[in-house]
Amino acid sequence: MMAVSAEVKEYQLLIDGKLVPSSSGETFEIYNPATNEVIGRVAKATREDVDRAVRAARRAFDEGPWGRMTPNERAKRLRRVAEIIRERQEELSRIETINSGKIIVESRADVANSANCFEYYANLTGQIWGETIPMNGPLFDYTVREPYGVCGQIVPWNFPILMAAWKIAPALAAGNTVVLKPASYTPITALLLGQICLEAGIPEGVVNIITGPGNEIGAALCEHPLVDKIAFTGETETGREILRLSAGTIKKVSLELGGKSPNIVFPDADLEEAVNGSLFAIFSNAGQRCTARTRLFLHRSIHDRFLADFVDKAGRIRLGDPLDDQTQMGPLVSPRQCQRVLHYVERAKSEGAVLRLGGKKPEAPALQRGNFVEPTVFDQVTQQMTIAREEVFGPVLSVIPFESEDEVVQLANDTIYGLGATIWTKDIKRAHRLASRIRAGNISINYPVINPPEAPFGGYKQSGIGRELSRHVLDLYTQVKNVVVGLSEEPFDWYGRWPAGR
Ligand code: NAD
């Protein structure tokens, strides 16, 4: 039986270290995607609340102790956040699963990775350094990296706590303050993470969490003159709007957007490993991941046997209660997402793709109330079809046969996106040749997909601007200040002569 939520909880905004209702008193409901029962009511922030949160973050940055703390003091608190997340691992994982539909095994991994992310950036607080620059004259020149100030951060629903951790941890490590807006479907763990930050000794106003409609309060955040930087993860279309909204105040903007990532299998690959890895690459998180390998390119010589094995295994994926340890795929986040995915299925059929598996909601009585869609495989897809071009964001795979390396490179790159790509081959030269020719930010060779905090993550083309994770993200949360010092004992005299050496 699918677990029934115990009680409907109320969640408030976190502004200036306090849990507060929306200024309008309004709330909105959130649901369990496995049953569509209401599990909570969340404060629906207004533009006025955004202003309060931004002003709190501004004060905390301009006057508060956060920016003046030593790197070690900041690190101690970020490390404490990681510890508390680990102490509350099971509770946070269950909440994540109940609110997002993500299977519990994946929620546990996301919660553990969120703790790892805070720990990783705790270790980097003391390593945000500048450079000294040799000058052509008696001058000493150095740079320092300084935080931007107030960062507006907007995240999607597919990895709720992890996306919040990826945003908050590096911003704080660099000394910024933040106002984070989680997705309206999945706000709970971000709100709890904000409270954990407080409990860990991060001062009031440094982390503010506001919940509400993206097109109102997300937009207000992008337009607010006291916000210095916007970091956004979500759809490419929303990313375009974020850029437009941020243009008025010339905000620094970083974007992590959609993908249509290729997964290429050559005949010399370990085919069993490639089948198993490819299943994970498309069906983990029910396909709701920006890095999902949604286009499977199979060399014609292995196409039939690879696909037979793949379809057989995909057909045995256990759909069910996401809280059950044995479940392998949960529901999609919402009925709307379900409809969107099924719409793409119909479109693919009408455009001539051959349905090999799924394409519908499962028939099991226990799954009827939830937003489940069966693992779905389309064969004989061509690059012209909508299913090969647009991001479906569900458990739907497009299989495209190919003959030659040049052909598959051309097909793989024939997309507006450039987030990830996977190559399965034992030919080391071919593997690196393709890694270089494919225009995407994250390539995996003989491995499906992984994004640990140590490695940079982000997209080419319309998949984004900037790199998250690793040391690279610190470039997104700091700006460079150049300082030049005159060393000459001779007085500066513009109308006299230049400083010696010029
Ligand atoms: P979305 O773009 O609909 O929403 C993302 C966030 O933006 C939400 O918090 C939403 O409320 C807010 N928002 C919506 N309209 C806004 C507006 N006009 N102004 C400001 N904020 C606004 O995306 P989603 O459906 O929540 O998430 C799925 C998408 O996210 C997919 O396209 C996926 O590829 C992408 N994604 C990308 C990455 C990455 O790192 N590249 C990671 C995860 C998800």
JSON list of N, CA, C and O in Angstrom, two decimals, residues 89-128:
[
{"chain": "A", "resi": 89, "resn": "GLN", "atom": "N", "xyz": [19.55, 12.73, 8.12]},
{"chain": "A", "resi": 89, "resn": "GLN", "atom": "CA", "xyz": [19.52, 12.10, 6.79]},
{"chain": "A", "resi": 89, "resn": "GLN", "atom": "C", "xyz": [18.19, 11.40, 6.49]},
{"chain": "A", "resi": 89, "resn": "GLN", "atom": "O", "xyz": [17.57, 11.63, 5.45]},
{"chain": "A", "resi": 90, "resn": "GLU", "atom": "N", "xyz": [17.75, 10.53, 7.40]},
{"chain": "A", "resi": 90, "resn": "GLU", "atom": "CA", "xyz": [16.58, 9.71, 7.08]},
{"chain": "A", "resi": 90, "resn": "GLU", "atom": "C", "xyz": [15.30, 10.57, 7.04]},
{"chain": "A", "resi": 90, "resn": "GLU", "atom": "O", "xyz": [14.48, 10.42, 6.15]},
{"chain": "A", "resi": 91, "resn": "GLU", "atom": "N", "xyz": [15.20, 11.48, 8.01]},
{"chain": "A", "resi": 91, "resn": "GLU", "atom": "CA", "xyz": [14.02, 12.36, 8.05]},
{"chain": "A", "resi": 91, "resn": "GLU", "atom": "C", "xyz": [13.95, 13.22, 6.77]},
{"chain": "A", "resi": 91, "resn": "GLU", "atom": "O", "xyz": [12.89, 13.31, 6.12]},
{"chain": "A", "resi": 92, "resn": "LEU", "atom": "N", "xyz": [15.08, 13.84, 6.40]},
{"chain": "A", "resi": 92, "resn": "LEU", "atom": "CA", "xyz": [15.09, 14.69, 5.21]},
{"chain": "A", "resi": 92, "resn": "LEU", "atom": "C", "xyz": [14.80, 13.88, 3.94]},
{"chain": "A", "resi": 92, "resn": "LEU", "atom": "O", "xyz": [14.09, 14.33, 3.05]},
{"chain": "A", "resi": 93, "resn": "SER", "atom": "N", "xyz": [15.34, 12.65, 3.90]},
{"chain": "A", "resi": 93, "resn": "SER", "atom": "CA", "xyz": [15.13, 11.81, 2.71]},
{"chain": "A", "resi": 93, "resn": "SER", "atom": "C", "xyz": [13.66, 11.45, 2.57]},
{"chain": "A", "resi": 93, "resn": "SER", "atom": "O", "xyz": [13.11, 11.47, 1.46]},
{"chain": "A", "resi": 94, "resn": "ARG", "atom": "N", "xyz": [13.04, 11.12, 3.68]},
{"chain": "A", "resi": 94, "resn": "ARG", "atom": "CA", "xyz": [11.60, 10.76, 3.61]},
{"chain": "A", "resi": 94, "resn": "ARG", "atom": "C", "xyz": [10.76, 11.95, 3.16]},
{"chain": "A", "resi": 94, "resn": "ARG", "atom": "O", "xyz": [9.88, 11.82, 2.32]},
{"chain": "A", "resi": 95, "resn": "ILE", "atom": "N", "xyz": [11.07, 13.11, 3.71]},
{"chain": "A", "resi": 95, "resn": "ILE", "atom": "CA", "xyz": [10.31, 14.31, 3.32]},
{"chain": "A", "resi": 95, "resn": "ILE", "atom": "C", "xyz": [10.52, 14.58, 1.83]},
{"chain": "A", "resi": 95, "resn": "ILE", "atom": "O", "xyz": [9.57, 14.89, 1.10]},
{"chain": "A", "resi": 96, "resn": "GLU", "atom": "N", "xyz": [11.76, 14.44, 1.38]},
{"chain": "A", "resi": 96, "resn": "GLU", "atom": "CA", "xyz": [12.06, 14.68, -0.04]},
{"chain": "A", "resi": 96, "resn": "GLU", "atom": "C", "xyz": [11.24, 13.74, -0.93]},
{"chain": "A", "resi": 96, "resn": "GLU", "atom": "O", "xyz": [10.67, 14.15, -1.95]},
{"chain": "A", "resi": 97, "resn": "THR", "atom": "N", "xyz": [11.17, 12.50, -0.51]},
{"chain": "A", "resi": 97, "resn": "THR", "atom": "CA", "xyz": [10.43, 11.51, -1.30]},
{"chain": "A", "resi": 97, "resn": "THR", "atom": "C", "xyz": [8.93, 11.81, -1.28]},
{"chain": "A", "resi": 97, "resn": "THR", "atom": "O", "xyz": [8.27, 11.75, -2.32]},
{"chain": "A", "resi": 98, "resn": "ILE", "atom": "N", "xyz": [8.41, 12.14, -0.11]},
{"chain": "A", "resi": 98, "resn": "ILE", "atom": "CA", "xyz": [6.96, 12.39, -0.01]},
{"chain": "A", "resi": 98, "resn": "ILE", "atom": "C", "xyz": [6.59, 13.63, -0.82]},
{"chain": "A", "resi": 98, "resn": "ILE", "atom": "O", "xyz": [5.54, 13.70, -1.43]},
{"chain": "A", "resi": 99, "resn": "ASN", "atom": "N", "xyz": [7.48, 14.62, -0.87]},
{"chain": "A", "resi": 99, "resn": "ASN", "atom": "CA", "xyz": [7.15, 15.86, -1.57]},
{"chain": "A", "resi": 99, "resn": "ASN", "atom": "C", "xyz": [7.48, 15.84, -3.06]},
{"chain": "A", "resi": 99, "resn": "ASN", "atom": "O", "xyz": [6.82, 16.53, -3.85]},
{"chain": "A", "resi": 100, "resn": "SER", "atom": "N", "xyz": [8.47, 15.04, -3.48]},
{"chain": "A", "resi": 100, "resn": "SER", "atom": "CA", "xyz": [8.87, 15.10, -4.89]},
{"chain": "A", "resi": 100, "resn": "SER", "atom": "C", "xyz": [8.53, 13.83, -5.67]},
{"chain": "A", "resi": 100, "resn": "SER", "atom": "O", "xyz": [8.55, 13.85, -6.90]},
{"chain": "A", "resi": 101, "resn": "GLY", "atom": "N", "xyz": [8.26, 12.72, -4.96]},
{"chain": "A", "resi": 101, "resn": "GLY", "atom": "CA", "xyz": [7.99, 11.46, -5.63]},
{"chain": "A", "resi": 101, "resn": "GLY", "atom": "C", "xyz": [9.25, 10.68, -5.95]},
{"chain": "A", "resi": 101, "resn": "GLY", "atom": "O", "xyz": [9.20, 9.54, -6.41]},
{"chain": "A", "resi": 102, "resn": "LYS", "atom": "N", "xyz": [10.39, 11.30, -5.71]},
{"chain": "A", "resi": 102, "resn": "LYS", "atom": "CA", "xyz": [11.69, 10.65, -5.94]},
{"chain": "A", "resi": 102, "resn": "LYS", "atom": "C", "xyz": [11.80, 9.38, -5.09]},
{"chain": "A", "resi": 102, "resn": "LYS", "atom": "O", "xyz": [11.38, 9.41, -3.93]},
{"chain": "A", "resi": 103, "resn": "ILE", "atom": "N", "xyz": [12.34, 8.29, -5.62]},
{"chain": "A", "resi": 103, "resn": "ILE", "atom": "CA", "xyz": [12.42, 7.08, -4.79]},
{"chain": "A", "resi": 103, "resn": "ILE", "atom": "C", "xyz": [13.39, 7.30, -3.62]},
{"chain": "A", "resi": 103, "resn": "ILE", "atom": "O", "xyz": [14.35, 8.07, -3.74]},
{"chain": "A", "resi": 104, "resn": "ILE", "atom": "N", "xyz": [13.12, 6.60, -2.53]},
{"chain": "A", "resi": 104, "resn": "ILE", "atom": "CA", "xyz": [13.84, 6.86, -1.28]},
{"chain": "A", "resi": 104, "resn": "ILE", "atom": "C", "xyz": [15.35, 6.65, -1.44]},
{"chain": "A", "resi": 104, "resn": "ILE", "atom": "O", "xyz": [16.15, 7.38, -0.86]},
{"chain": "A", "resi": 105, "resn": "VAL", "atom": "N", "xyz": [15.72, 5.66, -2.26]},
{"chain": "A", "resi": 105, "resn": "VAL", "atom": "CA", "xyz": [17.15, 5.39, -2.46]},
{"chain": "A", "resi": 105, "resn": "VAL", "atom": "C", "xyz": [17.82, 6.64, -3.07]},
{"chain": "A", "resi": 105, "resn": "VAL", "atom": "O", "xyz": [18.93, 7.03, -2.68]},
{"chain": "A", "resi": 106, "resn": "GLU", "atom": "N", "xyz": [17.13, 7.26, -4.02]},
{"chain": "A", "resi": 106, "resn": "GLU", "atom": "CA", "xyz": [17.70, 8.46, -4.66]},
{"chain": "A", "resi": 106, "resn": "GLU", "atom": "C", "xyz": [17.66, 9.66, -3.72]},
{"chain": "A", "resi": 106, "resn": "GLU", "atom": "O", "xyz": [18.58, 10.48, -3.70]},
{"chain": "A", "resi": 107, "resn": "SER", "atom": "N", "xyz": [16.60, 9.76, -2.90]},
{"chain": "A", "resi": 107, "resn": "SER", "atom": "CA", "xyz": [16.55, 10.86, -1.94]},
{"chain": "A", "resi": 107, "resn": "SER", "atom": "C", "xyz": [17.71, 10.77, -0.95]},
{"chain": "A", "resi": 107, "resn": "SER", "atom": "O", "xyz": [18.32, 11.78, -0.61]},
{"chain": "A", "resi": 108, "resn": "ARG", "atom": "N", "xyz": [17.99, 9.53, -0.52]},
{"chain": "A", "resi": 108, "resn": "ARG", "atom": "CA", "xyz": [19.11, 9.38, 0.42]},
{"chain": "A", "resi": 108, "resn": "ARG", "atom": "C", "xyz": [20.41, 9.83, -0.23]},
{"chain": "A", "resi": 108, "resn": "ARG", "atom": "O", "xyz": [21.24, 10.50, 0.41]},
{"chain": "A", "resi": 109, "resn": "ALA", "atom": "N", "xyz": [20.57, 9.49, -1.50]},
{"chain": "A", "resi": 109, "resn": "ALA", "atom": "CA", "xyz": [21.80, 9.91, -2.20]},
{"chain": "A", "resi": 109, "resn": "ALA", "atom": "C", "xyz": [21.84, 11.43, -2.32]},
{"chain": "A", "resi": 109, "resn": "ALA", "atom": "O", "xyz": [22.89, 12.05, -2.10]},
{"chain": "A", "resi": 110, "resn": "ASP", "atom": "N", "xyz": [20.71, 12.05, -2.62]},
{"chain": "A", "resi": 110, "resn": "ASP", "atom": "CA", "xyz": [20.68, 13.52, -2.77]},
{"chain": "A", "resi": 110, "resn": "ASP", "atom": "C", "xyz": [21.00, 14.21, -1.44]},
{"chain": "A", "resi": 110, "resn": "ASP", "atom": "O", "xyz": [21.70, 15.21, -1.41]},
{"chain": "A", "resi": 111, "resn": "VAL", "atom": "N", "xyz": [20.42, 13.67, -0.36]},
{"chain": "A", "resi": 111, "resn": "VAL", "atom": "CA", "xyz": [20.66, 14.28, 0.96]},
{"chain": "A", "resi": 111, "resn": "VAL", "atom": "C", "xyz": [22.14, 14.12, 1.32]},
{"chain": "A", "resi": 111, "resn": "VAL", "atom": "O", "xyz": [22.80, 15.08, 1.78]},
{"chain": "A", "resi": 112, "resn": "ALA", "atom": "N", "xyz": [22.69, 12.93, 1.09]},
{"chain": "A", "resi": 112, "resn": "ALA", "atom": "CA", "xyz": [24.11, 12.70, 1.39]},
{"chain": "A", "resi": 112, "resn": "ALA", "atom": "C", "xyz": [24.98, 13.65, 0.54]},
{"chain": "A", "resi": 112, "resn": "ALA", "atom": "O", "xyz": [25.94, 14.24, 1.04]},
{"chain": "A", "resi": 113, "resn": "ASN", "atom": "N", "xyz": [24.61, 13.81, -0.73]},
{"chain": "A", "resi": 113, "resn": "ASN", "atom": "CA", "xyz": [25.39, 14.70, -1.60]},
{"chain": "A", "resi": 113, "resn": "ASN", "atom": "C", "xyz": [25.26, 16.16, -1.20]},
{"chain": "A", "resi": 113, "resn": "ASN", "atom": "O", "xyz": [26.17, 16.95, -1.42]},
{"chain": "A", "resi": 114, "resn": "SER", "atom": "N", "xyz": [24.12, 16.51, -0.62]},
{"chain": "A", "resi": 114, "resn": "SER", "atom": "CA", "xyz": [23.95, 17.89, -0.15]},
{"chain": "A", "resi": 114, "resn": "SER", "atom": "C", "xyz": [24.92, 18.15, 1.01]},
{"chain": "A", "resi": 114, "resn": "SER", "atom": "O", "xyz": [25.56, 19.21, 1.07]},
{"chain": "A", "resi": 115, "resn": "ALA", "atom": "N", "xyz": [25.03, 17.18, 1.91]},
{"chain": "A", "resi": 115, "resn": "ALA", "atom": "CA", "xyz": [25.99, 17.32, 3.02]},
{"chain": "A", "resi": 115, "resn": "ALA", "atom": "C", "xyz": [27.41, 17.41, 2.46]},
{"chain": "A", "resi": 115, "resn": "ALA", "atom": "O", "xyz": [28.21, 18.27, 2.87]},
{"chain": "A", "resi": 116, "resn": "ASN", "atom": "N", "xyz": [27.72, 16.54, 1.49]},
{"chain": "A", "resi": 116, "resn": "ASN", "atom": "CA", "xyz": [29.07, 16.57, 0.88]},
{"chain": "A", "resi": 116, "resn": "ASN", "atom": "C", "xyz": [29.38, 17.92, 0.26]},
{"chain": "A", "resi": 116, "resn": "ASN", "atom": "O", "xyz": [30.51, 18.41, 0.32]},
{"chain": "A", "resi": 117, "resn": "CYS", "atom": "N", "xyz": [28.34, 18.52, -0.33]},
{"chain": "A", "resi": 117, "resn": "CYS", "atom": "CA", "xyz": [28.51, 19.81, -0.99]},
{"chain": "A", "resi": 117, "resn": "CYS", "atom": "C", "xyz": [28.90, 20.89, 0.04]},
{"chain": "A", "resi": 117, "resn": "CYS", "atom": "O", "xyz": [29.83, 21.67, -0.18]},
{"chain": "A", "resi": 118, "resn": "PHE", "atom": "N", "xyz": [28.20, 20.92, 1.18]},
{"chain": "A", "resi": 118, "resn": "PHE", "atom": "CA", "xyz": [28.53, 21.91, 2.22]},
{"chain": "A", "resi": 118, "resn": "PHE", "atom": "C", "xyz": [29.95, 21.66, 2.75]},
{"chain": "A", "resi": 118, "resn": "PHE", "atom": "O", "xyz": [30.71, 22.61, 2.98]},
{"chain": "A", "resi": 119, "resn": "GLU", "atom": "N", "xyz": [30.29, 20.40, 2.90]},
{"chain": "A", "resi": 119, "resn": "GLU", "atom": "CA", "xyz": [31.62, 20.09, 3.42]},
{"chain": "A", "resi": 119, "resn": "GLU", "atom": "C", "xyz": [32.70, 20.52, 2.41]},
{"chain": "A", "resi": 119, "resn": "GLU", "atom": "O", "xyz": [33.72, 21.09, 2.79]},
{"chain": "A", "resi": 120, "resn": "TYR", "atom": "N", "xyz": [32.44, 20.23, 1.15]},
{"chain": "A", "resi": 120, "resn": "TYR", "atom": "CA", "xyz": [33.41, 20.58, 0.10]},
{"chain": "A", "resi": 120, "resn": "TYR", "atom": "C", "xyz": [33.68, 22.09, 0.12]},
{"chain": "A", "resi": 120, "resn": "TYR", "atom": "O", "xyz": [34.83, 22.53, 0.07]},
{"chain": "A", "resi": 121, "resn": "TYR", "atom": "N", "xyz": [32.60, 22.90, 0.20]},
{"chain": "A", "resi": 121, "resn": "TYR", "atom": "CA", "xyz": [32.81, 24.35, 0.16]},
{"chain": "A", "resi": 121, "resn": "TYR", "atom": "C", "xyz": [33.32, 24.90, 1.49]},
{"chain": "A", "resi": 121, "resn": "TYR", "atom": "O", "xyz": [34.00, 25.93, 1.51]},
{"chain": "A", "resi": 122, "resn": "ALA", "atom": "N", "xyz": [33.05, 24.19, 2.59]},
{"chain": "A", "resi": 122, "resn": "ALA", "atom": "CA", "xyz": [33.68, 24.57, 3.86]},
{"chain": "A", "resi": 122, "resn": "ALA", "atom": "C", "xyz": [35.20, 24.51, 3.69]},
{"chain": "A", "resi": 122, "resn": "ALA", "atom": "O", "xyz": [35.94, 25.38, 4.14]},
{"chain": "A", "resi": 123, "resn": "ASN", "atom": "N", "xyz": [35.65, 23.48, 2.97]},
{"chain": "A", "resi": 123, "resn": "ASN", "atom": "CA", "xyz": [37.09, 23.31, 2.79]},
{"chain": "A", "resi": 123, "resn": "ASN", "atom": "C", "xyz": [37.70, 24.34, 1.84]},
{"chain": "A", "resi": 123, "resn": "ASN", "atom": "O", "xyz": [38.92, 24.46, 1.76]},
{"chain": "A", "resi": 124, "resn": "LEU", "atom": "N", "xyz": [36.88, 25.06, 1.10]},
{"chain": "A", "resi": 124, "resn": "LEU", "atom": "CA", "xyz": [37.42, 26.03, 0.14]},
{"chain": "A", "resi": 124, "resn": "LEU", "atom": "C", "xyz": [37.37, 27.47, 0.63]},
{"chain": "A", "resi": 124, "resn": "LEU", "atom": "O", "xyz": [37.86, 28.37, -0.07]},
{"chain": "A", "resi": 125, "resn": "THR", "atom": "N", "xyz": [36.77, 27.72, 1.81]},
{"chain": "A", "resi": 125, "resn": "THR", "atom": "CA", "xyz": [36.62, 29.13, 2.23]},
{"chain": "A", "resi": 125, "resn": "THR", "atom": "C", "xyz": [37.97, 29.85, 2.29]},
{"chain": "A", "resi": 125, "resn": "THR", "atom": "O", "xyz": [38.04, 31.04, 1.98]},
{"chain": "A", "resi": 126, "resn": "GLY", "atom": "N", "xyz": [39.01, 29.15, 2.66]},
{"chain": "A", "resi": 126, "resn": "GLY", "atom": "CA", "xyz": [40.32, 29.79, 2.80]},
{"chain": "A", "resi": 126, "resn": "GLY", "atom": "C", "xyz": [41.13, 29.77, 1.51]},
{"chain": "A", "resi": 126, "resn": "GLY", "atom": "O", "xyz": [42.31, 30.12, 1.50]},
{"chain": "A", "resi": 127, "resn": "GLN", "atom": "N", "xyz": [40.51, 29.33, 0.43]},
{"chain": "A", "resi": 127, "resn": "GLN", "atom": "CA", "xyz": [41.28, 29.20, -0.81]},
{"chain": "A", "resi": 127, "resn": "GLN", "atom": "C", "xyz": [40.75, 30.10, -1.93]},
{"chain": "A", "resi": 127, "resn": "GLN", "atom": "O", "xyz": [40.91, 29.79, -3.10]},
{"chain": "A", "resi": 128, "resn": "ILE", "atom": "N", "xyz": [40.08, 31.17, -1.51]},
{"chain": "A", "resi": 128, "resn": "ILE", "atom": "CA", "xyz": [39.56, 32.09, -2.53]},
{"chain": "A", "resi": 128, "resn": "ILE", "atom": "C", "xyz": [40.55, 33.24, -2.60]},
{"chain": "A", "resi": 128, "resn": "ILE", "atom": "O", "xyz": [40.44, 34.22, -1.89]}
]
